[in-house]
mmCIF file of C-alpha atoms in Angstrom:
data_model
loop_
_atom_site.group_PDB
_atom_site.id
_atom_site.type_symbol
_atom_site.label_atom_id
_atom_site.label_comp_id
_atom_site.label_asym_id
_atom_site.label_seq_id
_atom_site.Cartn_x
_atom_site.Cartn_y
_atom_site.Cartn_z
ATOM 1 C CA GLU A 1 -21.326 -24.127 32.446
ATOM 2 C CA VAL A 2 -19.067 -21.430 31.060
ATOM 3 C CA GLN A 3 -18.182 -22.229 27.473
ATOM 4 C CA VAL A 4 -17.467 -20.826 24.053
ATOM 5 C CA LEU A 5 -18.058 -22.594 20.751
ATOM 6 C CA GLU A 6 -16.486 -21.601 17.450
ATOM 7 C CA SER A 7 -17.940 -22.173 14.021
ATOM 8 C CA GLY A 8 -17.468 -21.026 10.444
ATOM 9 C CA GLY A 9 -14.168 -22.605 9.510
ATOM 10 C CA GLY A 10 -13.578 -24.359 6.232
ATOM 11 C CA LEU A 11 -11.654 -24.413 2.972
ATOM 12 C CA VAL A 12 -11.232 -21.104 1.160
ATOM 13 C CA GLN A 13 -9.133 -20.033 -1.803
ATOM 14 C CA PRO A 14 -6.292 -17.537 -1.459
ATOM 15 C CA GLY A 15 -7.682 -14.026 -1.591
ATOM 16 C CA GLY A 16 -11.052 -15.199 -0.319
ATOM 17 C CA SER A 17 -13.032 -14.309 2.791
ATOM 18 C CA LEU A 18 -14.473 -16.160 5.733
ATOM 19 C CA ARG A 19 -16.338 -15.160 8.881
ATOM 20 C CA LEU A 20 -15.838 -17.058 12.105
ATOM 21 C CA SER A 21 -18.342 -16.986 14.949
ATOM 22 C CA CYS A 22 -17.974 -17.789 18.626
ATOM 23 C CA ALA A 23 -21.104 -18.421 20.672
ATOM 24 C CA ALA A 24 -20.647 -17.806 24.397
ATOM 25 C CA SER A 25 -22.747 -19.091 27.277
ATOM 26 C CA GLY A 26 -22.676 -19.361 31.043
ATOM 27 C CA PHE A 27 -21.224 -15.927 31.786
ATOM 28 C CA SER A 28 -21.973 -12.235 31.421
ATOM 29 C CA PHE A 29 -20.582 -11.938 27.906
ATOM 30 C CA SER A 30 -20.565 -8.148 27.689
ATOM 31 C CA SER A 31 -18.406 -7.875 30.829
ATOM 32 C CA TYR A 32 -15.414 -9.675 29.330
ATOM 33 C CA ALA A 33 -12.877 -8.906 26.672
ATOM 34 C CA MET A 34 -12.535 -11.665 24.109
ATOM 35 C CA SER A 35 -9.776 -12.743 21.755
ATOM 36 C CA TRP A 36 -9.044 -14.937 18.777
ATOM 37 C CA VAL A 37 -5.920 -17.091 18.930
ATOM 38 C CA ARG A 38 -4.729 -19.333 16.105
ATOM 39 C CA GLN A 39 -2.384 -22.256 15.744
ATOM 40 C CA ALA A 40 -0.951 -23.280 12.405
ATOM 41 C CA PRO A 41 -0.389 -27.015 11.906
ATOM 42 C CA GLY A 42 2.514 -28.144 14.069
ATOM 43 C CA LYS A 43 3.236 -24.599 15.251
ATOM 44 C CA GLY A 44 2.786 -22.553 18.400
ATOM 45 C CA LEU A 45 0.006 -20.253 19.527
ATOM 46 C CA GLU A 46 -0.417 -16.892 17.814
ATOM 47 C CA TRP A 47 -2.756 -14.236 19.159
ATOM 48 C CA VAL A 48 -4.756 -12.748 16.292
ATOM 49 C CA SER A 49 -7.121 -10.129 17.669
ATOM 50 C CA GLY A 50 -8.892 -8.908 20.791
ATOM 51 C CA ILE A 51 -11.908 -6.787 21.622
ATOM 52 C CA SER A 52 -13.105 -5.111 24.808
ATOM 53 C CA GLY A 53 -16.395 -6.045 26.428
ATOM 54 C CA SER A 54 -18.214 -3.069 24.978
ATOM 55 C CA GLY A 55 -16.657 -3.566 21.572
ATOM 56 C CA GLY A 56 -15.244 -0.068 21.662
ATOM 57 C CA SER A 57 -11.594 -1.133 21.645
ATOM 58 C CA THR A 58 -10.070 -3.579 19.208
ATOM 59 C CA TYR A 59 -6.527 -4.869 18.728
ATOM 60 C CA PHE A 60 -4.818 -6.848 16.002
ATOM 61 C CA ALA A 61 -1.590 -8.690 15.395
ATOM 62 C CA ASP A 62 0.528 -7.069 12.709
ATOM 63 C CA SER A 63 0.172 -10.208 10.583
ATOM 64 C CA VAL A 64 -3.580 -9.634 10.127
ATOM 65 C CA LYS A 65 -3.935 -5.872 10.513
ATOM 66 C CA GLY A 66 -5.933 -4.382 7.661
ATOM 67 C CA ARG A 67 -7.257 -7.802 6.558
ATOM 68 C CA PHE A 68 -9.154 -9.068 9.619
ATOM 69 C CA THR A 69 -11.917 -7.366 11.587
ATOM 70 C CA ILE A 70 -13.154 -8.368 15.034
ATOM 71 C CA SER A 71 -16.602 -7.548 16.341
ATOM 72 C CA ARG A 72 -19.150 -8.723 18.870
ATOM 73 C CA ASP A 73 -22.904 -8.708 19.308
ATOM 74 C CA ASN A 74 -23.533 -8.610 23.034
ATOM 75 C CA SER A 75 -27.279 -9.080 22.515
ATOM 76 C CA LYS A 76 -26.491 -12.442 20.911
ATOM 77 C CA ASN A 77 -23.513 -13.363 23.128
ATOM 78 C CA THR A 78 -21.476 -13.862 19.982
ATOM 79 C CA LEU A 79 -17.966 -12.911 18.888
ATOM 80 C CA TYR A 80 -16.967 -12.653 15.232
ATOM 81 C CA LEU A 81 -13.813 -12.605 13.152
ATOM 82 C CA GLN A 82 -14.156 -11.392 9.586
ATOM 83 C CA MET A 83 -11.168 -12.574 7.574
ATOM 84 C CA ASN A 84 -10.510 -11.017 4.152
ATOM 85 C CA SER A 85 -7.678 -11.365 1.633
ATOM 86 C CA LEU A 86 -6.814 -14.741 3.093
ATOM 87 C CA ARG A 87 -3.358 -16.196 2.506
ATOM 88 C CA ALA A 88 -1.943 -19.690 2.773
ATOM 89 C CA GLU A 89 -0.168 -18.654 5.975
ATOM 90 C CA ASP A 90 -3.547 -17.969 7.600
ATOM 91 C CA THR A 91 -4.208 -21.721 7.594
ATOM 92 C CA ALA A 92 -4.689 -22.667 11.241
ATOM 93 C CA VAL A 93 -7.050 -23.761 13.946
ATOM 94 C CA TYR A 94 -8.710 -20.622 15.264
ATOM 95 C CA TYR A 95 -9.640 -20.518 18.945
ATOM 96 C CA CYS A 96 -12.007 -18.136 20.671
ATOM 97 C CA ALA A 97 -10.825 -17.248 24.177
ATOM 98 C CA LYS A 98 -12.452 -15.436 27.105
ATOM 99 C CA ASP A 99 -10.523 -13.073 29.318
ATOM 100 C CA VAL A 100 -10.124 -14.133 32.939
ATOM 101 C CA LEU A 101 -10.946 -10.736 34.433
ATOM 102 C CA GLU A 102 -14.007 -8.548 34.018
ATOM 103 C CA ILE A 103 -13.998 -5.009 32.729
ATOM 104 C CA ARG A 104 -10.655 -5.153 30.980
ATOM 105 C CA VAL A 105 -9.961 -3.207 27.817
ATOM 106 C CA THR A 106 -6.821 -5.124 26.872
ATOM 107 C CA PRO A 107 -6.391 -8.907 27.275
ATOM 108 C CA PHE A 108 -5.166 -10.057 30.693
ATOM 109 C CA ALA A 109 -5.202 -13.862 30.402
ATOM 110 C CA PHE A 110 -7.450 -16.422 28.759
ATOM 111 C CA ASP A 111 -9.343 -18.807 31.012
ATOM 112 C CA ILE A 112 -11.965 -20.299 28.696
ATOM 113 C CA TRP A 113 -11.095 -21.636 25.243
ATOM 114 C CA GLY A 114 -13.256 -23.208 22.598
ATOM 115 C CA GLN A 115 -12.395 -26.404 20.767
ATOM 116 C CA GLY A 116 -11.260 -24.434 17.741
ATOM 117 C CA THR A 117 -12.343 -24.269 14.116
ATOM 118 C CA LEU A 118 -10.015 -25.137 11.245
ATOM 119 C CA VAL A 119 -9.443 -22.645 8.453
ATOM 120 C CA THR A 120 -7.616 -23.933 5.396
ATOM 121 C CA VAL A 121 -6.513 -21.483 2.712
ATOM 122 C CA SER A 122 -5.629 -23.358 -0.428
ATOM 123 C CA SER A 123 -6.393 -23.461 -4.128
ATOM 124 C CA GLN B 1 10.812 -15.435 16.015
ATOM 125 C CA SER B 2 8.613 -14.918 19.086
ATOM 126 C CA VAL B 3 8.753 -11.774 21.192
ATOM 127 C CA LEU B 4 8.914 -13.976 24.291
ATOM 128 C CA THR B 5 11.678 -16.578 24.399
ATOM 129 C CA GLN B 6 11.138 -20.053 25.809
ATOM 130 C CA PRO B 7 13.359 -23.134 25.618
ATOM 131 C CA PRO B 8 12.060 -25.468 22.885
ATOM 132 C CA SER B 9 12.083 -28.463 25.202
ATOM 133 C CA VAL B 10 12.683 -29.594 28.756
ATOM 134 C CA SER B 11 12.618 -33.023 30.335
ATOM 135 C CA ALA B 12 12.673 -34.605 33.751
ATOM 136 C CA ALA B 13 11.833 -37.868 35.450
ATOM 137 C CA PRO B 14 8.485 -38.654 37.091
ATOM 138 C CA GLY B 15 8.269 -37.175 40.572
ATOM 139 C CA GLN B 16 10.928 -34.588 39.860
ATOM 140 C CA LYS B 17 10.638 -30.823 39.410
ATOM 141 C CA VAL B 18 11.072 -28.812 36.231
ATOM 142 C CA THR B 19 11.136 -25.110 35.465
ATOM 143 C CA ILE B 20 10.340 -23.405 32.180
ATOM 144 C CA SER B 21 11.646 -19.925 31.545
ATOM 145 C CA CYS B 22 10.092 -17.103 29.547
ATOM 146 C CA SER B 23 12.246 -14.119 28.680
ATOM 147 C CA GLY B 24 10.944 -10.813 27.393
ATOM 148 C CA SER B 25 11.559 -7.095 27.715
ATOM 149 C CA SER B 26 10.369 -3.993 29.519
ATOM 150 C CA SER B 27 7.578 -3.495 26.989
ATOM 151 C CA ASN B 28 5.975 -6.824 27.825
ATOM 152 C CA ILE B 29 6.936 -8.952 30.840
ATOM 153 C CA GLY B 30 8.690 -6.091 32.601
ATOM 154 C CA ASN B 31 5.504 -4.026 32.879
ATOM 155 C CA ASN B 32 2.645 -6.474 32.528
ATOM 156 C CA TYR B 33 1.270 -9.652 34.012
ATOM 157 C CA VAL B 34 2.309 -13.070 32.738
ATOM 158 C CA SER B 35 0.094 -16.084 32.224
ATOM 159 C CA TRP B 36 0.955 -19.701 31.415
ATOM 160 C CA TYR B 37 -0.942 -22.250 29.352
ATOM 161 C CA GLN B 38 -0.775 -26.018 29.025
ATOM 162 C CA GLN B 39 -1.707 -27.650 25.743
ATOM 163 C CA LEU B 40 -2.076 -31.402 25.805
ATOM 164 C CA PRO B 41 -1.785 -33.132 22.416
ATOM 165 C CA GLY B 42 -4.833 -32.534 20.259
ATOM 166 C CA THR B 43 -6.601 -30.272 22.742
ATOM 167 C CA ALA B 44 -7.205 -26.579 23.301
ATOM 168 C CA PRO B 45 -4.862 -24.641 25.586
ATOM 169 C CA LYS B 46 -5.675 -24.505 29.296
ATOM 170 C CA LEU B 47 -4.882 -21.644 31.662
ATOM 171 C CA LEU B 48 -2.461 -22.716 34.401
ATOM 172 C CA ILE B 49 -1.230 -19.430 35.881
ATOM 173 C CA TYR B 50 -2.358 -15.819 35.529
ATOM 174 C CA ASP B 51 -1.340 -12.557 37.157
ATOM 175 C CA ASN B 52 2.233 -13.944 37.338
ATOM 176 C CA ASN B 53 1.534 -16.451 40.091
ATOM 177 C CA LYS B 54 -2.199 -17.072 40.578
ATOM 178 C CA ARG B 55 -3.799 -20.431 39.855
ATOM 179 C CA PRO B 56 -7.370 -20.710 38.555
ATOM 180 C CA SER B 57 -9.624 -22.976 40.564
ATOM 181 C CA GLY B 58 -8.941 -26.617 39.823
ATOM 182 C CA ILE B 59 -5.256 -26.159 39.009
ATOM 183 C CA PRO B 60 -3.159 -28.115 41.532
ATOM 184 C CA ASP B 61 -0.482 -26.386 43.573
ATOM 185 C CA ARG B 62 2.134 -28.511 41.796
ATOM 186 C CA PHE B 63 2.057 -25.680 39.266
ATOM 187 C CA SER B 64 3.556 -22.329 40.263
ATOM 188 C CA GLY B 65 4.556 -19.113 38.572
ATOM 189 C CA SER B 66 6.983 -16.332 39.321
ATOM 190 C CA LYS B 67 8.291 -13.187 37.693
ATOM 191 C CA SER B 68 11.451 -11.187 38.117
ATOM 192 C CA GLY B 69 12.225 -8.179 35.975
ATOM 193 C CA THR B 70 11.736 -9.119 32.344
ATOM 194 C CA SER B 71 11.608 -12.880 32.888
ATOM 195 C CA ALA B 72 9.029 -15.315 34.192
ATOM 196 C CA THR B 73 9.212 -18.927 35.248
ATOM 197 C CA LEU B 74 6.733 -21.777 35.414
ATOM 198 C CA GLY B 75 7.510 -24.496 37.937
ATOM 199 C CA ILE B 76 6.015 -27.961 38.007
ATOM 200 C CA THR B 77 6.698 -30.340 40.883
ATOM 201 C CA GLY B 78 5.831 -34.002 41.331
ATOM 202 C CA LEU B 79 5.960 -34.597 37.587
ATOM 203 C CA ARG B 80 3.564 -37.090 36.066
ATOM 204 C CA THR B 81 3.420 -38.581 32.593
ATOM 205 C CA GLY B 82 0.124 -36.748 32.189
ATOM 206 C CA ASP B 83 2.023 -33.450 32.394
ATOM 207 C CA GLU B 84 3.627 -34.129 29.015
ATOM 208 C CA ALA B 85 2.415 -31.215 26.941
ATOM 209 C CA ASP B 86 3.394 -27.964 25.316
ATOM 210 C CA TYR B 87 3.589 -24.974 27.658
ATOM 211 C CA TYR B 88 3.253 -21.338 26.585
ATOM 212 C CA CYS B 89 3.803 -18.064 28.363
ATOM 213 C CA GLY B 90 1.958 -14.917 27.325
ATOM 214 C CA THR B 91 1.514 -11.278 28.169
ATOM 215 C CA TRP B 92 0.523 -7.909 26.741
ATOM 216 C CA ASP B 93 3.129 -5.870 24.863
ATOM 217 C CA ASN B 94 2.791 -2.113 25.333
ATOM 218 C CA ILE B 95 4.769 -1.171 22.204
ATOM 219 C CA LEU B 96 3.057 -3.623 19.864
ATOM 220 C CA SER B 97 -0.347 -3.011 21.522
ATOM 221 C CA ALA B 98 -0.826 -6.722 21.088
ATOM 222 C CA TRP B 99 -0.820 -9.904 23.108
ATOM 223 C CA VAL B 100 2.303 -12.010 22.643
ATOM 224 C CA PHE B 101 2.968 -15.688 23.290
ATOM 225 C CA GLY B 102 6.258 -17.444 23.754
ATOM 226 C CA GLY B 103 7.247 -20.009 21.171
ATOM 227 C CA GLY B 104 6.253 -22.856 23.466
ATOM 228 C CA THR B 105 8.162 -25.498 25.418
ATOM 229 C CA LYS B 106 7.604 -29.207 24.984
ATOM 230 C CA LEU B 107 7.798 -31.029 28.306
ATOM 231 C CA THR B 108 8.830 -34.669 28.264
ATOM 232 C CA VAL B 109 8.474 -36.731 31.409
ATOM 233 C CA LEU B 110 11.012 -39.501 30.987
#
């Protein structure tokens, strides 16, 4: 079964850091671009960051540029999101999402989503 | 303010048809492929349409997508109460070099 599973969420103080992980299984992980998408409580979806299958190309939303880093370890079938200088407005459920097409550098569409992990930034 | 504009809500009776619009610009919808997502309450989003009008396996043909110029439309026929959800459009934006979602549309099946 094709699936992704996020972990690493939790409560963190403003200005703090957190690293999210996304474990993938059931597909050739290195062949697919991956993204992080978040959803603040009661709000819509917001794309956060994306990375190509090789890891050589990365993209970020302006709201997180310079604070968040995306990476992947294809030997471990795992995607990461390193979040630094966290703010209250970063509070959200963070989803890991797989691209629908192989060998894409930029996101095309997201066909597999995890259940999400909640990040709460509060003192 | 989202880069892609969707109506906040739409409604229709069971069995009827509804359309949800998604308006953008030449930097996003006009030159890229649109996808649509359904988010049932308390669950992760689900891909309904990609490549403007293609359905992943398992998505019924009651759901359809189209694109014209800088706008896209999701159509749902034979509405059921189980279709009540939030629907989002999305695409790549060439100027932002980022993926963008619409603000979402809440569908109510009366």
